[in-house]
Coordinates of N, CA and C in Angstrom, one line a residue:
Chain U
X181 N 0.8 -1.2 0.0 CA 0.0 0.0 0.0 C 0.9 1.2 0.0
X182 N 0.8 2.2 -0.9 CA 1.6 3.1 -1.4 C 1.5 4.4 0.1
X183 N 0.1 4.1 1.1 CA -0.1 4.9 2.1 C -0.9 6.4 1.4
X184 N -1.0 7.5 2.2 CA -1.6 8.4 1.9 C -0.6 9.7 0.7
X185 N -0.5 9.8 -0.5 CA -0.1 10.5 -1.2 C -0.6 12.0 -1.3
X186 N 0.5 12.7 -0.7 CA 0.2 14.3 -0.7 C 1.1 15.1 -2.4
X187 N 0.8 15.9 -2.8 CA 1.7 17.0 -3.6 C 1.2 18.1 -3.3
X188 N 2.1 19.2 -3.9 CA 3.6 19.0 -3.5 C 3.8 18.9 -2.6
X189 N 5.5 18.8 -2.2 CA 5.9 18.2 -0.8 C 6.6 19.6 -0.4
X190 N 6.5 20.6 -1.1 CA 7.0 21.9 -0.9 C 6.4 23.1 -2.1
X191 N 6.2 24.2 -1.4 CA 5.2 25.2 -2.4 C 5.9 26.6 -2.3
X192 N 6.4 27.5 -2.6 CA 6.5 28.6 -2.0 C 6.1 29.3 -3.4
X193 N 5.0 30.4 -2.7 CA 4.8 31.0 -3.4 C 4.2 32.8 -3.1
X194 N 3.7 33.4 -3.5 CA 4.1 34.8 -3.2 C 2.1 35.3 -3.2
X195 N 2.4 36.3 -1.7 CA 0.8 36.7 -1.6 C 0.3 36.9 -2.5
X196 N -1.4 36.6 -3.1 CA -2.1 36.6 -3.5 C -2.3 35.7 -4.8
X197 N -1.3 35.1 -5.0 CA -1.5 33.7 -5.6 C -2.5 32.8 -5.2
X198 N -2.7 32.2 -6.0 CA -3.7 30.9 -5.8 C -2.9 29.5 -5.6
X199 N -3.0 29.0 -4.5 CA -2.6 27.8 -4.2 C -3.2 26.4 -4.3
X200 N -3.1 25.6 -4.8 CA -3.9 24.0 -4.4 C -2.6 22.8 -4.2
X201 N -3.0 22.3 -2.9 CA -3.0 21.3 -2.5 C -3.6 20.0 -2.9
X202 N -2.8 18.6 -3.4 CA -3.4 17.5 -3.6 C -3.3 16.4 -2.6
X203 N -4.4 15.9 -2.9 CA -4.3 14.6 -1.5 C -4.7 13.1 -2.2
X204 N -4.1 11.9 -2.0 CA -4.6 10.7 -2.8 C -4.9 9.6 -1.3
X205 N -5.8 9.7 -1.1 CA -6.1 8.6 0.5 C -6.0 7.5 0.0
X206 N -5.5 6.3 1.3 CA -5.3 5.0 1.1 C -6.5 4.3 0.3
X207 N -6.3 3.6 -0.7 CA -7.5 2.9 -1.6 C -8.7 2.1 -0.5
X208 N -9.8 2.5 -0.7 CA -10.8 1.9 0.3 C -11.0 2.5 1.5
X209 N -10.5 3.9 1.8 CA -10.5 4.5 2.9 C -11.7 5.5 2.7
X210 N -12.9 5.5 3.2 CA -13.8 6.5 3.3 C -14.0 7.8 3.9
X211 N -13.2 8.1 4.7 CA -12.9 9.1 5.4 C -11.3 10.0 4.6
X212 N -11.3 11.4 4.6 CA -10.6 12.0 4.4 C -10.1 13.2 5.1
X213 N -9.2 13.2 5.7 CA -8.9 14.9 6.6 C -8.0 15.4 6.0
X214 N -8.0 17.1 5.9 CA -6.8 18.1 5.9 C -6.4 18.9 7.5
X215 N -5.9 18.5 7.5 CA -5.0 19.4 8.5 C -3.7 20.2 8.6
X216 N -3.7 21.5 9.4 CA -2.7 22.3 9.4 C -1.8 22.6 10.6
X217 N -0.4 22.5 10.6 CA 0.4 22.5 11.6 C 1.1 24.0 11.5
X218 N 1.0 24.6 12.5 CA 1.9 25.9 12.9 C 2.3 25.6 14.1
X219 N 3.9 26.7 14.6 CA 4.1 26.5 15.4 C 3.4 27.0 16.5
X220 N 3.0 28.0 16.0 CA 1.7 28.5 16.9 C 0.3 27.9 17.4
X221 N -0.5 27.3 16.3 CA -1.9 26.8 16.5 C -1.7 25.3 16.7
X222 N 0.1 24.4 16.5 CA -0.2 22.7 16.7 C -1.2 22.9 15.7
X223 N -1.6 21.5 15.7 CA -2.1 20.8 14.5 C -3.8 20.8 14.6
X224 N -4.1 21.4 13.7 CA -6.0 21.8 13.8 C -6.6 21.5 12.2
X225 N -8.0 20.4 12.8 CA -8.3 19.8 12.3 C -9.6 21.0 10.7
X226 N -9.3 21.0 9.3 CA -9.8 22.2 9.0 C -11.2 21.8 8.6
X227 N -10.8 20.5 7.9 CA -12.2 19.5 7.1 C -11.9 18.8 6.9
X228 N -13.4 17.9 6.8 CA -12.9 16.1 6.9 C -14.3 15.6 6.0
X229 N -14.2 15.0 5.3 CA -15.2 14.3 3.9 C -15.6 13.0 4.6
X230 N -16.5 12.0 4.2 CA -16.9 10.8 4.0 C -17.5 10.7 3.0
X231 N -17.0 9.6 2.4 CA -17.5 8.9 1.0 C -17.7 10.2 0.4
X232 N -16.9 11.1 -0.2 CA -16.6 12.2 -0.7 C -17.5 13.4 -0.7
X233 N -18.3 13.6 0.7 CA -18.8 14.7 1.1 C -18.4 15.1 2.0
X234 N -18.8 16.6 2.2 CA -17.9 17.3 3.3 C -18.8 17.4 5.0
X235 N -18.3 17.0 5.5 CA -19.2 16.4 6.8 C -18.8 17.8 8.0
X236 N -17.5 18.5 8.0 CA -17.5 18.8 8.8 C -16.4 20.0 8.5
X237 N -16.7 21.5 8.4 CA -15.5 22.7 7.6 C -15.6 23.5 8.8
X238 N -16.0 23.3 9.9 CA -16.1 24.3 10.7 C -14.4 25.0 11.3
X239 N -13.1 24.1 11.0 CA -12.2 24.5 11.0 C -11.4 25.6 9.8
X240 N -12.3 25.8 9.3 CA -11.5 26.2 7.5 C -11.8 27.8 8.3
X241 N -10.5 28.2 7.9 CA -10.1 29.8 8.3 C -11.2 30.7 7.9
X242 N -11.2 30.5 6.9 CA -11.8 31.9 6.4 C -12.4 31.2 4.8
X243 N -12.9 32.4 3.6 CA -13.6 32.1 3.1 C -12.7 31.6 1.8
X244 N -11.3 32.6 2.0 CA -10.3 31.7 1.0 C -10.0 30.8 0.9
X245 N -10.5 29.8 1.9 CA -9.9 28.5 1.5 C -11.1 27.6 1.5
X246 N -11.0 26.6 0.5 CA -12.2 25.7 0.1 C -11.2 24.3 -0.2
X247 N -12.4 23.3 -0.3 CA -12.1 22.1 -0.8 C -12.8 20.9 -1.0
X248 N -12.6 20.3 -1.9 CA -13.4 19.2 -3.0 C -12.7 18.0 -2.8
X249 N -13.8 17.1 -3.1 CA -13.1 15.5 -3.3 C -14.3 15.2 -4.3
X250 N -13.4 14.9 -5.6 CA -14.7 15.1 -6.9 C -14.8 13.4 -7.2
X251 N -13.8 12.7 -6.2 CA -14.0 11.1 -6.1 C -13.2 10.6 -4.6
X252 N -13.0 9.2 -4.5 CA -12.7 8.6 -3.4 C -11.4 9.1 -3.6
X253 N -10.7 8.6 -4.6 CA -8.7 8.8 -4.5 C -9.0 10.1 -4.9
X254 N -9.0 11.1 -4.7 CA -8.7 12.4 -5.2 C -9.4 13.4 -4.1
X255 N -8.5 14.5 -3.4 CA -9.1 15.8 -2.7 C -8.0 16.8 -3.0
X256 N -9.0 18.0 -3.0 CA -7.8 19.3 -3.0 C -8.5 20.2 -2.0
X257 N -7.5 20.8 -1.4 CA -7.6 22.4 -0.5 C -6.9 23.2 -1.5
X258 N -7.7 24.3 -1.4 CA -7.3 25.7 -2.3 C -7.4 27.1 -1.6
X259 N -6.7 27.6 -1.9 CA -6.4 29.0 -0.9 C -6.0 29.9 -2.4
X260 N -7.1 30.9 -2.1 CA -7.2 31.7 -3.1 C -7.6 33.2 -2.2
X261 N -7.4 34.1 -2.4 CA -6.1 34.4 -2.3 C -5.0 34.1 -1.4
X262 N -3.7 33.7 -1.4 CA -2.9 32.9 -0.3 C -2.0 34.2 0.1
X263 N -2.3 34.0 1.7 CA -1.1 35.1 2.4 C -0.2 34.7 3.2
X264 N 0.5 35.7 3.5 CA 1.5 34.9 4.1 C 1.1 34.3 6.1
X265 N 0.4 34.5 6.4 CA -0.3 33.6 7.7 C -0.9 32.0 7.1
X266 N -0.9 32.5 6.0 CA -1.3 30.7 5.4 C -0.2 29.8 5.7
X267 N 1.3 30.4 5.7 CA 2.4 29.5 5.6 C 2.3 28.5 6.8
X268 N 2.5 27.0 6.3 CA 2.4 26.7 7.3 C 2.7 25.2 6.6
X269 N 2.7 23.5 7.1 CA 2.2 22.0 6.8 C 0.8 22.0 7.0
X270 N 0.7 21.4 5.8 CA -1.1 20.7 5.4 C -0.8 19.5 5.1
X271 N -1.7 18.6 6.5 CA -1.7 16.9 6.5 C -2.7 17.0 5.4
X272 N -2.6 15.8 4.8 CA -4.1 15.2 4.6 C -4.1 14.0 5.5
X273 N -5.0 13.0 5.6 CA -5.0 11.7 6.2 C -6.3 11.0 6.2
X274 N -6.3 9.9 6.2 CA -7.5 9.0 5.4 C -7.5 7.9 6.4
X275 N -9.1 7.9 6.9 CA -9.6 6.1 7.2 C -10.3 5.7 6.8
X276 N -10.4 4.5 7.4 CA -11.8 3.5 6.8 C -12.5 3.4 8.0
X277 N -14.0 3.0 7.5 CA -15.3 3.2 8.0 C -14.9 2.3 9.4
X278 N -15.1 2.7 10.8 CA -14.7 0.9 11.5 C -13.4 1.1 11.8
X279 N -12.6 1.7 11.6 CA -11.7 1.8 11.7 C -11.1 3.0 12.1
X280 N -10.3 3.0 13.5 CA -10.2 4.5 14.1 C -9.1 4.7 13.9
X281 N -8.3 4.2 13.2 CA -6.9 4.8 13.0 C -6.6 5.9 12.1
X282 N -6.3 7.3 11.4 CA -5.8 8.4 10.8 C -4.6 7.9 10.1
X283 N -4.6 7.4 9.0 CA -3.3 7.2 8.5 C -2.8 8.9 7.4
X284 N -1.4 9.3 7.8 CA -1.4 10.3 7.5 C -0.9 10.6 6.3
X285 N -0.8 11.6 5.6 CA 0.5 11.9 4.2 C 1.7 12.1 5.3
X286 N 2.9 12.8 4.3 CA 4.2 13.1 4.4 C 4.0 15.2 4.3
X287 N 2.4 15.4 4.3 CA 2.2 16.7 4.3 C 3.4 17.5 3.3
X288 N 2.5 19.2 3.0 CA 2.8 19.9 2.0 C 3.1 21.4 3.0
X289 N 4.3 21.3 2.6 CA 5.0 22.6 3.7 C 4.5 24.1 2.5
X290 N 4.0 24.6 2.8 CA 3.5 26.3 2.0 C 4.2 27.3 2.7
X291 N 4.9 28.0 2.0 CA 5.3 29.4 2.5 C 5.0 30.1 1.1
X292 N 4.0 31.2 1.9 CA 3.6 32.3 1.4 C 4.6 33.5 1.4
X293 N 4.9 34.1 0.7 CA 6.0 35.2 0.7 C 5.6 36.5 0.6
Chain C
X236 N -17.8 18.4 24.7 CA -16.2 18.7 24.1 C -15.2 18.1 24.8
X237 N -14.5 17.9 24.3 CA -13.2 17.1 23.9 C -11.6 17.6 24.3
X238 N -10.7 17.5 24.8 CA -9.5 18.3 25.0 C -8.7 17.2 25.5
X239 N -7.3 17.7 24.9 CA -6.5 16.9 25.4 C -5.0 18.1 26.0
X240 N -4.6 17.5 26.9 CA -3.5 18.7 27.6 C -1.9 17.7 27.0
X241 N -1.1 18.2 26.9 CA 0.5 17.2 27.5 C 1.4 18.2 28.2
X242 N 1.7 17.7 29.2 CA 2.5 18.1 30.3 C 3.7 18.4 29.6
X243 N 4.2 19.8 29.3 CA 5.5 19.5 29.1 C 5.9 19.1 27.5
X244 N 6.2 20.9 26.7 CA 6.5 20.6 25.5 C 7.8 19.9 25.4
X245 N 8.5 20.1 25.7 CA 9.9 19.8 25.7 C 10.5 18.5 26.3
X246 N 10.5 17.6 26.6 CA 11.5 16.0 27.0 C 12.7 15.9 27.1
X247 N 13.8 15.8 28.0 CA 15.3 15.4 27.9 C 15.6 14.3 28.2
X248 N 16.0 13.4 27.9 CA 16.2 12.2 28.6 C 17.2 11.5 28.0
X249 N 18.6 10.9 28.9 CA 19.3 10.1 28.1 C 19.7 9.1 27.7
X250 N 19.8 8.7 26.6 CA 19.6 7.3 26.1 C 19.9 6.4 27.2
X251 N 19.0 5.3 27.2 CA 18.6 4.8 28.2 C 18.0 4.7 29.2
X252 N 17.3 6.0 29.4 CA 16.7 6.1 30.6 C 15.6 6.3 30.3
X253 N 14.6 6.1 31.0 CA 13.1 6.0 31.2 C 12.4 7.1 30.0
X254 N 11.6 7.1 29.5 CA 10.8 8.2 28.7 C 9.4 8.2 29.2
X255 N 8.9 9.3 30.0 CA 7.6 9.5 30.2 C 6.9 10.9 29.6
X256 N 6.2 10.9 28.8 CA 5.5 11.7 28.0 C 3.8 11.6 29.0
X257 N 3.5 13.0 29.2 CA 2.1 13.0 29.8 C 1.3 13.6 29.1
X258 N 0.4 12.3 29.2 CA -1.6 13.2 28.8 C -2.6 13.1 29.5
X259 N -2.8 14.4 29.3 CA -4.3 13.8 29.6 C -5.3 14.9 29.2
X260 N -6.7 13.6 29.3 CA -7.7 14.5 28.2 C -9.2 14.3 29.1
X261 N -9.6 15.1 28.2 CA -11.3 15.4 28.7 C -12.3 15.0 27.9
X262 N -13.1 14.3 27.8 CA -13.9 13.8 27.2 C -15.7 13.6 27.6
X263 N -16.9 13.8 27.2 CA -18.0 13.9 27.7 C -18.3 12.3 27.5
X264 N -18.0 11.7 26.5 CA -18.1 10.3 26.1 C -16.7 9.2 26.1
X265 N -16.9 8.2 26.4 CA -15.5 7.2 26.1 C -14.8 7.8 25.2
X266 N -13.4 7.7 25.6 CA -12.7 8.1 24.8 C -12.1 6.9 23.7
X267 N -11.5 6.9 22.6 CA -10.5 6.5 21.5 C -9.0 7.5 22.1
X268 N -8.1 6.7 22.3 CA -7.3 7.6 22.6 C -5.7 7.4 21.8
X269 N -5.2 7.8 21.4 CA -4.1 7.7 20.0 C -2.5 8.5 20.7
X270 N -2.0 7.5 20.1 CA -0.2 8.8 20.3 C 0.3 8.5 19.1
X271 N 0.6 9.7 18.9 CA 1.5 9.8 17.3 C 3.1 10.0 17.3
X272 N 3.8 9.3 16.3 CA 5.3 10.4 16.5 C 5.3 10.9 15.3
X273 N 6.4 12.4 15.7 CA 6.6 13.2 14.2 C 8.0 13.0 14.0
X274 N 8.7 12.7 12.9 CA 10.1 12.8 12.8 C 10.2 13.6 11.9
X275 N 11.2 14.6 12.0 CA 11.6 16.0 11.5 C 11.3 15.8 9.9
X276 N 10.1 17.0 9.6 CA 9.9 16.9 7.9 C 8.7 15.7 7.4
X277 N 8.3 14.9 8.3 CA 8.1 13.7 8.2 C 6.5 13.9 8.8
X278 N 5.3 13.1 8.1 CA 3.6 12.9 8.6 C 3.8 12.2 10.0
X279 N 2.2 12.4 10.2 CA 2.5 11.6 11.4 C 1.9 10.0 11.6
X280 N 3.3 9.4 12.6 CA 3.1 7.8 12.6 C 2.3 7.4 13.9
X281 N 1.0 6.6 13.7 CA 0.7 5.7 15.2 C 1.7 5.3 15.5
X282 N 1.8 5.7 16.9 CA 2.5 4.9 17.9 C 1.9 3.3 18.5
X283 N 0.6 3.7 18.6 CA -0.3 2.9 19.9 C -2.2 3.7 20.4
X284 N -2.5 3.0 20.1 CA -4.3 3.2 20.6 C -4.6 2.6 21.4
X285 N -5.8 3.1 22.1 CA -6.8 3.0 23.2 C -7.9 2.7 22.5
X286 N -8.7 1.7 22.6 CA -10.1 2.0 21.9 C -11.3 0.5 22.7
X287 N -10.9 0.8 24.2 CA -11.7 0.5 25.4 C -11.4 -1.2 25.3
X288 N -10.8 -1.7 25.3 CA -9.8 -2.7 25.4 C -9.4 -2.8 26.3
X289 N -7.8 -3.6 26.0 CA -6.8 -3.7 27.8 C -6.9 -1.8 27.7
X290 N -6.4 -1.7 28.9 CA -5.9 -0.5 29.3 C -4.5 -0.5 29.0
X291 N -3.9 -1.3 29.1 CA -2.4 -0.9 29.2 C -2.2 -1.5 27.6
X292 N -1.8 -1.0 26.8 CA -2.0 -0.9 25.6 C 0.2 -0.8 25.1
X293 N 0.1 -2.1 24.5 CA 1.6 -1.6 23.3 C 2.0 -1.3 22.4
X294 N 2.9 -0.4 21.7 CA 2.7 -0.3 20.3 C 4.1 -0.4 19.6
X295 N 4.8 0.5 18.8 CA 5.5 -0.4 18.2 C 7.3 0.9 19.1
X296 N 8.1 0.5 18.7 CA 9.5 0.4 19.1 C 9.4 0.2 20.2
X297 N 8.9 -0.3 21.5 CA 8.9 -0.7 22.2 C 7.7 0.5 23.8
X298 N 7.0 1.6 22.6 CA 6.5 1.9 23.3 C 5.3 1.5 24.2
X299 N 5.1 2.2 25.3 CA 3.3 1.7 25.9 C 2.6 2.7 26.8
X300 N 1.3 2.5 26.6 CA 0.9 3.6 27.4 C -0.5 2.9 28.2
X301 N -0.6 3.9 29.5 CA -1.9 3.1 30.2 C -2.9 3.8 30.3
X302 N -4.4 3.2 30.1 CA -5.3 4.2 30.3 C -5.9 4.2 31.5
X303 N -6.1 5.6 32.2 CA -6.3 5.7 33.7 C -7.5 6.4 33.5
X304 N -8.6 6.0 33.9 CA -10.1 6.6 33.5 C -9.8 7.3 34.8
X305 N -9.6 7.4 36.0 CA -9.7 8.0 37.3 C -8.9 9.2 37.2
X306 N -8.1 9.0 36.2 CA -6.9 10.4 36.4 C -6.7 10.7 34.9
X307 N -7.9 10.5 34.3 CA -8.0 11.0 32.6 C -6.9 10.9 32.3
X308 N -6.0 10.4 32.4 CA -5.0 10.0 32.0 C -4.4 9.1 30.5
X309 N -3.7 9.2 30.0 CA -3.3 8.5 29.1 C -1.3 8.9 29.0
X310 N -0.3 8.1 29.8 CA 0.7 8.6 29.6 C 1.6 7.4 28.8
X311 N 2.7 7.9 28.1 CA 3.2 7.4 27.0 C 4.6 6.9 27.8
X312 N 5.3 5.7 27.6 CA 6.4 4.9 28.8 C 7.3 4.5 27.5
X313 N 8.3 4.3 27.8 CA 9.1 3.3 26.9 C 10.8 2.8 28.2
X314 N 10.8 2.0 28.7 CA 11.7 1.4 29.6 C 13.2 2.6 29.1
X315 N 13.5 2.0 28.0 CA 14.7 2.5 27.9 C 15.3 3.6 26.4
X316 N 15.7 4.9 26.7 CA 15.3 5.7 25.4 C 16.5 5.6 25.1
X317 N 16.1 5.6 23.7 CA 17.4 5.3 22.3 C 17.3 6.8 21.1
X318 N 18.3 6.8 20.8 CA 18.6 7.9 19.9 C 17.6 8.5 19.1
X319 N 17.4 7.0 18.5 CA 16.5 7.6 17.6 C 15.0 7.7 17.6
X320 N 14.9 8.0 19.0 CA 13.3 8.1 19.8 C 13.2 9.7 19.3
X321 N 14.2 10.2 18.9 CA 13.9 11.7 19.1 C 13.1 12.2 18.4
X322 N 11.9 12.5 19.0 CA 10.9 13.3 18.0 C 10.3 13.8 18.7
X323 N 8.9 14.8 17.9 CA 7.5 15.0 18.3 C 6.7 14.2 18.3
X324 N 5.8 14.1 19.9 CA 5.2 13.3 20.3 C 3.6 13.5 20.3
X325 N 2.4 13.2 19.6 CA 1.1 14.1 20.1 C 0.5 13.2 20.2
X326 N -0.4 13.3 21.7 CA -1.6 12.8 22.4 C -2.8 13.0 21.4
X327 N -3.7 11.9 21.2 CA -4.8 12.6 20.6 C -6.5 12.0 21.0
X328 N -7.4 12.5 21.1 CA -8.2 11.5 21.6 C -9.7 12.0 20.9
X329 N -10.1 11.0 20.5 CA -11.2 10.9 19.5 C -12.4 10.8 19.7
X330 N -13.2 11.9 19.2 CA -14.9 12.2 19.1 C -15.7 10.6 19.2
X331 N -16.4 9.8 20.3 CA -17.3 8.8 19.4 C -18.5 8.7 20.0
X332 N -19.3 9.8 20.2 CA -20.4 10.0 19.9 C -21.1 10.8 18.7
X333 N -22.2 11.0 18.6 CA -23.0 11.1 17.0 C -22.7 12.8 16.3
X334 N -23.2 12.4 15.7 CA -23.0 14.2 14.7 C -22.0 14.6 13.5
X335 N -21.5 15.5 13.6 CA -20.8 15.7 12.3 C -19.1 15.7 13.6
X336 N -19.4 15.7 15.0 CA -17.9 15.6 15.3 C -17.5 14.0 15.3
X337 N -18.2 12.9 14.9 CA -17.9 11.7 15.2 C -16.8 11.5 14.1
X338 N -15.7 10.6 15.1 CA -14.4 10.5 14.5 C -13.4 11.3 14.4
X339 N -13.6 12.5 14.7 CA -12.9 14.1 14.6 C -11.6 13.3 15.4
X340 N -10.2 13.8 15.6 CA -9.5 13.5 16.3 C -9.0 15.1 16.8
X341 N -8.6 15.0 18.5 CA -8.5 16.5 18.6 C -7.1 16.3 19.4
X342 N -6.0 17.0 18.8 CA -4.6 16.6 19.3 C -4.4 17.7 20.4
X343 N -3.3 17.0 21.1 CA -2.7 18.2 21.8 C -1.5 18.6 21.2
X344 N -0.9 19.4 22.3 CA 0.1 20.4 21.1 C 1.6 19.8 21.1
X345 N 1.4 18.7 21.7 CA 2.5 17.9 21.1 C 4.1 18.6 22.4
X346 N 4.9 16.9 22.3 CA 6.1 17.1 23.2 C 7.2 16.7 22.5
X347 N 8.0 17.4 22.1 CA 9.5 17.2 21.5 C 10.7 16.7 22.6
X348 N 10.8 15.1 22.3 CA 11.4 14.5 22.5 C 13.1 14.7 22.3
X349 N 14.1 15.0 23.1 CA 15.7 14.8 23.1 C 16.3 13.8 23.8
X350 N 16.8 13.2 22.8 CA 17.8 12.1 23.7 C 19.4 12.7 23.3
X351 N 20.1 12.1 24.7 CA 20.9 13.1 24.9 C 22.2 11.4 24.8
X352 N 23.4 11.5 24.4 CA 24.2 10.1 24.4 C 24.7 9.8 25.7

């Protein structure tokens, strides 16, 4: 099992750019999370999908940032316009139904410039 | 709601000697209770779960942790610490009652682990 596949694995890019993040969850895993690590906030959970709906955005910052899972293997977070408070690691991480374990990516380090 | 505390961002300990990592959390419903390690640059790995089973629960490099319902407790043990234990450590303990928080996992803010030679 290839495990949870994030890109890129590094982004830098300059305010007001449009950023997306890709996520590929473990095959057969119904659950999907993004999350974001600062050294400030630790790690906060933003949205999390099942069977590719969005169940729960109440962590998503603000109105710039959105995100889709338009199938099972496939999600993106998008940050449009991206500043530099965005900089930061975005997990993704995927389970299965029944199954309480979070298996994580190798996360996507963003610095906003 | 849900919370989890860890005693103590920072850990020194030298190889070989005891590693205790503290948590503990708050929960309205049984908890799911999880420890992760981070290695520099690197997602994060299960260590070891709780999920109302033994209490004293093992997981992999030799760690373990016990769950103390009386002292919300969940702390993280390993007999003898080795080099390459050095990492970030995060407590995390999981929504399992109904709604849109079921399954949510809510971390704490994590303890960075030094082993010293």
């Amino acid at each position: 099992d290839a495990g949870v596949i994030q890109s890129p694995r590094h982004e830098v890019t300059e305010m007001g750019q449009e950023v997306t993040l890709r996520c590929k969850p473990i095959s057969g895993h119904d659950y999907l999370f993004w999350y974001r690590q600062t050294m400030m906030r630790g790690l906060e959970l933003l949205i999390y999908f099942n069977n590719n709906v969005p169940i729960d955005d109440s962590g998503m910052p603000e109105d710039r940032f959105s995100a889709k899972m338009p199938n099972a293997s496939f999600s993106t977070l998008k940050i449009q316009p991206s500043e530099p408070r965005d900089s930061a690691v975005y997990f993704c991480a995927s389970s299965g139904t029944g199954r309480e374990t979070q298996y994580f990516g190798p996360g996507t380090r963003l610095l906003v410039l | 709601a849900q919370s989890v505390t860890q005693l103590g961002s920072h850990v020194s300990v030298s190889e070989g000697a005891l590693v205790l990592l503290r948590c503990n959390y708050s929960s309205s419903v049984p908890p799911y209770l999880f420890w992760y390690v981070q290695y520099p640059n690197q997602g994060l790995q299960l260590l070891l779960k709780y999920t109302s089973a033994a209490t004293l629960v093992k997981g992999i490099n030799g760690f373990e942790a016990e769950f103390k319902k009386s002292e919300t407790s969940f702390h993280l043990t390993k007999p003898s610490a080795h080099m390459s234990d050095a990492a970030e450590y995060f407590c995390a303990v999981r929504y399992n009652a109904g709604g849109t928080s079921y399954g949510k996992l809510t971390f704490g803010q994590g303890t960075i682990l030094t082993v010293h030679p």
